[in-house]
mmCIF file with all atom_site columns, C-alpha atoms in Angstrom:
data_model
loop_
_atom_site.group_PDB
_atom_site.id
_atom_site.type_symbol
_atom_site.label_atom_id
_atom_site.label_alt_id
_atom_site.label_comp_id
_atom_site.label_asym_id
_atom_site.label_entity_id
_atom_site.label_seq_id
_atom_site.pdbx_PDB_ins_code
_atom_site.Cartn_x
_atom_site.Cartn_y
_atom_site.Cartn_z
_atom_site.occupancy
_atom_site.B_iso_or_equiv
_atom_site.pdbx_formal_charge
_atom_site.auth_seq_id
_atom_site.auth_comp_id
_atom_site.auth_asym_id
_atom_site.auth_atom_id
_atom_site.pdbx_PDB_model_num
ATOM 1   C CA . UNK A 1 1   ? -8.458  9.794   9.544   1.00 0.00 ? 536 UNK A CA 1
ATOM 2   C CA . UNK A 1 2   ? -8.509  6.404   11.261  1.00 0.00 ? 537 UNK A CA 1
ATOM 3   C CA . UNK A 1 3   ? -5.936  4.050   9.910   1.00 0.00 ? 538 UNK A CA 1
ATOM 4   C CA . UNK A 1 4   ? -7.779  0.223   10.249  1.00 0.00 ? 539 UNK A CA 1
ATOM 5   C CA . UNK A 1 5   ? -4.020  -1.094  9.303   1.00 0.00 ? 540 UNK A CA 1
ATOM 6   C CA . UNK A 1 6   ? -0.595  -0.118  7.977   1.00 0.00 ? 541 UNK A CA 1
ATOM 7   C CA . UNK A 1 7   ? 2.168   -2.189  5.700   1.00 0.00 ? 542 UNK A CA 1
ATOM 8   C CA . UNK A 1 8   ? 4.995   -1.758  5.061   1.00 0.00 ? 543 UNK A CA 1
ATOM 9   C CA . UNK A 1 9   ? 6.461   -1.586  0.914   1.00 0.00 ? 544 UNK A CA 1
ATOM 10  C CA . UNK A 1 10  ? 9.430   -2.730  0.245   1.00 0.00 ? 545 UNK A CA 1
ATOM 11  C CA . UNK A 1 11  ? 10.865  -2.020  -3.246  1.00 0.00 ? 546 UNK A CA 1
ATOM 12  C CA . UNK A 1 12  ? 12.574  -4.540  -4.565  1.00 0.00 ? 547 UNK A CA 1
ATOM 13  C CA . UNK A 1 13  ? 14.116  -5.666  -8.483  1.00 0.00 ? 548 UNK A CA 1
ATOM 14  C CA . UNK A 1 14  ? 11.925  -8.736  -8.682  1.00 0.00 ? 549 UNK A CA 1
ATOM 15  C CA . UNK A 1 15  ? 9.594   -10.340 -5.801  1.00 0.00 ? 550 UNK A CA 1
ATOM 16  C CA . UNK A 1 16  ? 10.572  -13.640 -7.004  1.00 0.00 ? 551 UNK A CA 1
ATOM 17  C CA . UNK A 1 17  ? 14.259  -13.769 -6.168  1.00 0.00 ? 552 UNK A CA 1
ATOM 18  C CA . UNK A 1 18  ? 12.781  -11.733 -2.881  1.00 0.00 ? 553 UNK A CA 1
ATOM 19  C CA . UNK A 1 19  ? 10.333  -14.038 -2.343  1.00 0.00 ? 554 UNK A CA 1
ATOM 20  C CA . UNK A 1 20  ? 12.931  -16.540 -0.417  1.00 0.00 ? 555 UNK A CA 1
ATOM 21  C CA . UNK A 1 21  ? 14.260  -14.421 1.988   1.00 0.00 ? 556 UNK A CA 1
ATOM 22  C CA . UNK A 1 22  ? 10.658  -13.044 2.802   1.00 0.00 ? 557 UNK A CA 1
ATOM 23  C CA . UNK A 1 23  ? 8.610   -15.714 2.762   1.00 0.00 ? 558 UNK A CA 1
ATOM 24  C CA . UNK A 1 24  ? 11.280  -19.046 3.663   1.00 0.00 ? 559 UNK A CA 1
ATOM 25  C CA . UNK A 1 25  ? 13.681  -17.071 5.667   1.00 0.00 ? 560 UNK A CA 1
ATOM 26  C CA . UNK A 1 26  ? 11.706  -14.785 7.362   1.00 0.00 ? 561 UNK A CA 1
ATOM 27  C CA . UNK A 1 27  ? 8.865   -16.922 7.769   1.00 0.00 ? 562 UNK A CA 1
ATOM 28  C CA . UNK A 1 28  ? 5.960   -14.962 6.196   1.00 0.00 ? 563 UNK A CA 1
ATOM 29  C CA . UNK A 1 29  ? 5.192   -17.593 4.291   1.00 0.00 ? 564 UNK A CA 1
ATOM 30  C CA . UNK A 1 30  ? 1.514   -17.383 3.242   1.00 0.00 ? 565 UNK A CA 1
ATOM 31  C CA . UNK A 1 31  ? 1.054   -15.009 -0.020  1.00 0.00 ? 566 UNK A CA 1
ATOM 32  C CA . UNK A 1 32  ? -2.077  -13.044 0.066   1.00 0.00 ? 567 UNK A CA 1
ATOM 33  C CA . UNK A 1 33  ? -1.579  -11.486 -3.006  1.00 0.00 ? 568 UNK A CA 1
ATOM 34  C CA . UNK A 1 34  ? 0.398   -11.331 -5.983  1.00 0.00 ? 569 UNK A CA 1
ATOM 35  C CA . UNK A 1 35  ? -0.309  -9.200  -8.854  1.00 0.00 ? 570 UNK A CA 1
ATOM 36  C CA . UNK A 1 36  ? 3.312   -9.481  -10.244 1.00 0.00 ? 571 UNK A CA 1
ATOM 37  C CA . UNK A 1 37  ? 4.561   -6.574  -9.687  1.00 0.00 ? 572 UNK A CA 1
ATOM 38  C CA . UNK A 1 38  ? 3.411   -6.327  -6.251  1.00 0.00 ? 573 UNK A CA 1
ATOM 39  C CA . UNK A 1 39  ? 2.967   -9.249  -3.308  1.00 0.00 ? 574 UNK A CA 1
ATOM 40  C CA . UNK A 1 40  ? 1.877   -9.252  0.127   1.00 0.00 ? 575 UNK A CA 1
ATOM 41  C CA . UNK A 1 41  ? 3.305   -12.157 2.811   1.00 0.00 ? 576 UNK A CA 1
ATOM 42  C CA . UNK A 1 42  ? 2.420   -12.819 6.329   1.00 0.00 ? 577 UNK A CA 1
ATOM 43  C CA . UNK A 1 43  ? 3.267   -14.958 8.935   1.00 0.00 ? 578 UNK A CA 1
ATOM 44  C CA . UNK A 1 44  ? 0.936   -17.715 9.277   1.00 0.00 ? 579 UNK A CA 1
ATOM 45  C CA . UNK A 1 45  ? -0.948  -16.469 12.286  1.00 0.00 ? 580 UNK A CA 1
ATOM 46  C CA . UNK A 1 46  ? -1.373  -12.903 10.038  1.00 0.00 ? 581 UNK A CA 1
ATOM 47  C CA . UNK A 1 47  ? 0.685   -10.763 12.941  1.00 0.00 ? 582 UNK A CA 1
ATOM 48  C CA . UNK A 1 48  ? 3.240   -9.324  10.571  1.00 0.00 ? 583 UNK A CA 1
ATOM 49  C CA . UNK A 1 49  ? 2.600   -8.343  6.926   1.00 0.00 ? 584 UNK A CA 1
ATOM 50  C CA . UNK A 1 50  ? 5.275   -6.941  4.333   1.00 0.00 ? 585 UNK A CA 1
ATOM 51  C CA . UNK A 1 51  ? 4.293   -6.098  0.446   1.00 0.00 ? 586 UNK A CA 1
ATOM 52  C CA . UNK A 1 52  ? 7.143   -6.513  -1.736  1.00 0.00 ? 587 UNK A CA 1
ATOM 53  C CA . UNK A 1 53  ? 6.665   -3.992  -4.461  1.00 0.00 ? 588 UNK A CA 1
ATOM 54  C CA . UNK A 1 54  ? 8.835   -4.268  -7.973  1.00 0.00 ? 589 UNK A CA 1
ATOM 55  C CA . UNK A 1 55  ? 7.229   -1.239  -9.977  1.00 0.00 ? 590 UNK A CA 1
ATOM 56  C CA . UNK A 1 56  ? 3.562   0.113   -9.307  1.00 0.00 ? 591 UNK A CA 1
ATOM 57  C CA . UNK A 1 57  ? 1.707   -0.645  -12.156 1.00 0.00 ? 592 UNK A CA 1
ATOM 58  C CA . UNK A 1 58  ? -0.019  2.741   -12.301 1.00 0.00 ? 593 UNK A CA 1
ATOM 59  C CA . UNK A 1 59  ? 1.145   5.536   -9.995  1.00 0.00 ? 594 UNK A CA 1
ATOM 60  C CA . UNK A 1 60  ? 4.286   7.125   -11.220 1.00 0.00 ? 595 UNK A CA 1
ATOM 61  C CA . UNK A 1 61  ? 6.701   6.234   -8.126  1.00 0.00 ? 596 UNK A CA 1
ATOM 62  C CA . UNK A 1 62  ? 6.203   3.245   -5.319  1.00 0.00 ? 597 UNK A CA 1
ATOM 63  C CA . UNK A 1 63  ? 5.353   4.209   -2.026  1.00 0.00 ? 598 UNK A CA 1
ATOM 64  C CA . UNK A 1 64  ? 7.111   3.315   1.519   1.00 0.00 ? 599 UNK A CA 1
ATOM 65  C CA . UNK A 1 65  ? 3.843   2.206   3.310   1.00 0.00 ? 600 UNK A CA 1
ATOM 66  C CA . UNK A 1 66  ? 0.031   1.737   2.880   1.00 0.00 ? 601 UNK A CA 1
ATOM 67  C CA . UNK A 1 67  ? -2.423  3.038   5.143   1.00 0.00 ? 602 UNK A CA 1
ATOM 68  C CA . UNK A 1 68  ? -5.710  1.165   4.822   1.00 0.00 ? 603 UNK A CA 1
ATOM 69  C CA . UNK A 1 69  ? -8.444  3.873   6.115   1.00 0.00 ? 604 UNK A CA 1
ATOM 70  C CA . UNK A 1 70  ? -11.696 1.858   5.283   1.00 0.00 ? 605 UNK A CA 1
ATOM 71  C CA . UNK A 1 71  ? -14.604 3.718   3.674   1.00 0.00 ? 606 UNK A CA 1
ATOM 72  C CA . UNK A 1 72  ? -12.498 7.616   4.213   1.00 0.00 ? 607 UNK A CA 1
ATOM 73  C CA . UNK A 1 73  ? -10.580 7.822   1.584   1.00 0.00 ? 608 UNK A CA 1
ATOM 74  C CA . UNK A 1 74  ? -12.382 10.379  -0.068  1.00 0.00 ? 609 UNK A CA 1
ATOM 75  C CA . UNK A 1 75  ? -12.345 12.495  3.204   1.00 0.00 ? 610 UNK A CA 1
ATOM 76  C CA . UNK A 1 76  ? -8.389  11.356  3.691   1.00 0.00 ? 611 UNK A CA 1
ATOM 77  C CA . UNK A 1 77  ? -8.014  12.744  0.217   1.00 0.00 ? 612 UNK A CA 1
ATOM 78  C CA . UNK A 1 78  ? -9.855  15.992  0.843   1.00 0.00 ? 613 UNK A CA 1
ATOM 79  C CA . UNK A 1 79  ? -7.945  16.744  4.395   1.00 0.00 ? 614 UNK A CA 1
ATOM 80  C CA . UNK A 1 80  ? -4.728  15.525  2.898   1.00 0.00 ? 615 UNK A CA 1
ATOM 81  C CA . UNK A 1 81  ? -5.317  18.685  0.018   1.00 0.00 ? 616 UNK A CA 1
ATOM 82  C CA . UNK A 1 82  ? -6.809  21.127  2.814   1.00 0.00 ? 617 UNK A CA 1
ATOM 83  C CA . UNK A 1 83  ? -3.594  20.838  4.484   1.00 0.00 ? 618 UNK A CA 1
ATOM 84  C CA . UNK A 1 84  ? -1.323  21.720  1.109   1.00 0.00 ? 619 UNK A CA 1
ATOM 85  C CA . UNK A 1 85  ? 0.422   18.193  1.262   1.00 0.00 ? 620 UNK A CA 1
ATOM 86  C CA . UNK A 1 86  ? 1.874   17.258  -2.378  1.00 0.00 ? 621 UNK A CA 1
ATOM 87  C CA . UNK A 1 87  ? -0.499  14.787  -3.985  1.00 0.00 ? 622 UNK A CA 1
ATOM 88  C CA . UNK A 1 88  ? 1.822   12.296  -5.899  1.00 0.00 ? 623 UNK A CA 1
ATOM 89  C CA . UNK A 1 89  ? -0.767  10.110  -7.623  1.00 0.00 ? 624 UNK A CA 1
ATOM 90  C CA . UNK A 1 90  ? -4.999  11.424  -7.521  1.00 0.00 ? 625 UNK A CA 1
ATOM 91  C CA . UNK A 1 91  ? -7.617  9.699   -5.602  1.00 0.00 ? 626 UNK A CA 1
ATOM 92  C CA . UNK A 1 92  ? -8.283  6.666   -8.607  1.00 0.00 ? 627 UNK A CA 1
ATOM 93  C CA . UNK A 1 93  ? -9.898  3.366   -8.122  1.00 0.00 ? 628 UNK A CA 1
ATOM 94  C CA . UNK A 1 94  ? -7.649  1.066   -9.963  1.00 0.00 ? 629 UNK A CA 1
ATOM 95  C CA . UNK A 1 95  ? -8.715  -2.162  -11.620 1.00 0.00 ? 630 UNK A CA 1
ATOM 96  C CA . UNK A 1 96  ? -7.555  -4.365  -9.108  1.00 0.00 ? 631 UNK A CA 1
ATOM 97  C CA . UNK A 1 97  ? -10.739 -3.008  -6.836  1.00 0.00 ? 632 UNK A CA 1
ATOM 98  C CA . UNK A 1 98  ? -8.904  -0.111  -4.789  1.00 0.00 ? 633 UNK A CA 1
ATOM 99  C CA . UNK A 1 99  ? -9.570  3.010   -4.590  1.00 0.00 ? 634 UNK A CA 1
ATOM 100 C CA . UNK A 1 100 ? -6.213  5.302   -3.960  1.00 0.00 ? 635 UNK A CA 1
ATOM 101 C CA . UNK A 1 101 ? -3.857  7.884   -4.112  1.00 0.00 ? 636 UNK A CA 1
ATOM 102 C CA . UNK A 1 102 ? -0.588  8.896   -2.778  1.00 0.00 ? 637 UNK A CA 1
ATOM 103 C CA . UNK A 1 103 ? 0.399   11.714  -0.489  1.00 0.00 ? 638 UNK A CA 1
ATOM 104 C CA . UNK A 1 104 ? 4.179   13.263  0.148   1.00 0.00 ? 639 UNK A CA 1
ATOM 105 C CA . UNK A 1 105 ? 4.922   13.039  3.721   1.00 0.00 ? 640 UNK A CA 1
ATOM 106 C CA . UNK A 1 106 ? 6.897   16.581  4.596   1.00 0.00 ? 641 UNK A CA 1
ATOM 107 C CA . UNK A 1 107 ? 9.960   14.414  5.120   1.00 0.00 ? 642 UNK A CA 1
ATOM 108 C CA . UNK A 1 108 ? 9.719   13.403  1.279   1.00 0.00 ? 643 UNK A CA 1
ATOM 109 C CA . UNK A 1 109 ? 8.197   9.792   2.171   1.00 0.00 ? 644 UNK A CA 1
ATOM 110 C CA . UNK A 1 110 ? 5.609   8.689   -0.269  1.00 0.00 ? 645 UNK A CA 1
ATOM 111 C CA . UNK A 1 111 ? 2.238   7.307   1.605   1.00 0.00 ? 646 UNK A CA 1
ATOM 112 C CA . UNK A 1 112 ? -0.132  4.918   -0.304  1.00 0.00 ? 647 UNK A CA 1
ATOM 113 C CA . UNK A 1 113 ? -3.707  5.983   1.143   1.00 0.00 ? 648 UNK A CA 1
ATOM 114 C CA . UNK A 1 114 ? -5.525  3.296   0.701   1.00 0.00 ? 649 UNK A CA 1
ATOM 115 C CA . UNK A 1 115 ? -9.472  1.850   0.772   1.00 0.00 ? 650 UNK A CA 1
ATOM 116 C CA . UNK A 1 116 ? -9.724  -1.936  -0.258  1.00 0.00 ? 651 UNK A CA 1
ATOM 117 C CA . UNK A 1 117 ? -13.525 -3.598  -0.363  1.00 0.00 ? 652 UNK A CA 1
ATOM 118 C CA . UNK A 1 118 ? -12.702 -5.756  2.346   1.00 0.00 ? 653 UNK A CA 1
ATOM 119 C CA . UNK A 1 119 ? -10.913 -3.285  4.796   1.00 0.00 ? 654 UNK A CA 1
ATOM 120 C CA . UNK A 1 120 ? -13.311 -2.975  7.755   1.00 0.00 ? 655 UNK A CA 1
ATOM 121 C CA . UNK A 1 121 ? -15.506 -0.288  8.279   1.00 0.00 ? 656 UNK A CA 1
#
């Protein structure tokens, strides 16, 4: 697998109380994206990226980070089940235009694998 990029997810109750400290303290102040129940914020010169996450709207538990692997997510998928790793959520695309699925990390963290359209290639 080659990981084009990695974020971090960071549960919280509700990204709009957490949107202050993220986005006006913290100073990642430009929202990408914001589906509701999850939002992505950078800094304004895109070097540091954090996705608050409230609830994932389909898999059945949020995961700690997303690795974005570009057009190998099928092969991430198939190496990821060669190796006997737990899959938490299948390889779906969702309806937001991703196409996912989580892994369990031996130390019990959950990994969002992770192929958007415009992820380079």
């Amino acid at each position: 697998m080659r990981p084009t990029g990695i974020t971090t997810n960071i549960n919280v109750p509700d990204i709009g109380e957490a949107r202050s400290f993220y986005a006006d303290y913290l100073g990642l102040s430009v929202e990408e994206m914001n589906l509701g129940w999850v939002a992505r914020f950078t800094t304004p010169d895109g070097r540091a990226v954090v996705q608050l996450v409230s609830g994932d709207e389909s898999a059945p538990v949020d995961s700690a980070i997303s690795v974005h692997v570009g057009d190998e997510v099928e092969a991430a998928y198939e190496e990821a089940q060669r190796r006997g790793f737990e899959i938490v959520y299948p390889l779906t695309t969702e309806l937001w235009g991703v196409r996912r699925f989580f892994v369990r990390a031996p130390d019990g963290t959950v990994v969002n694998i992770v192929s958007h359209s415009d992820d380079p290639r």
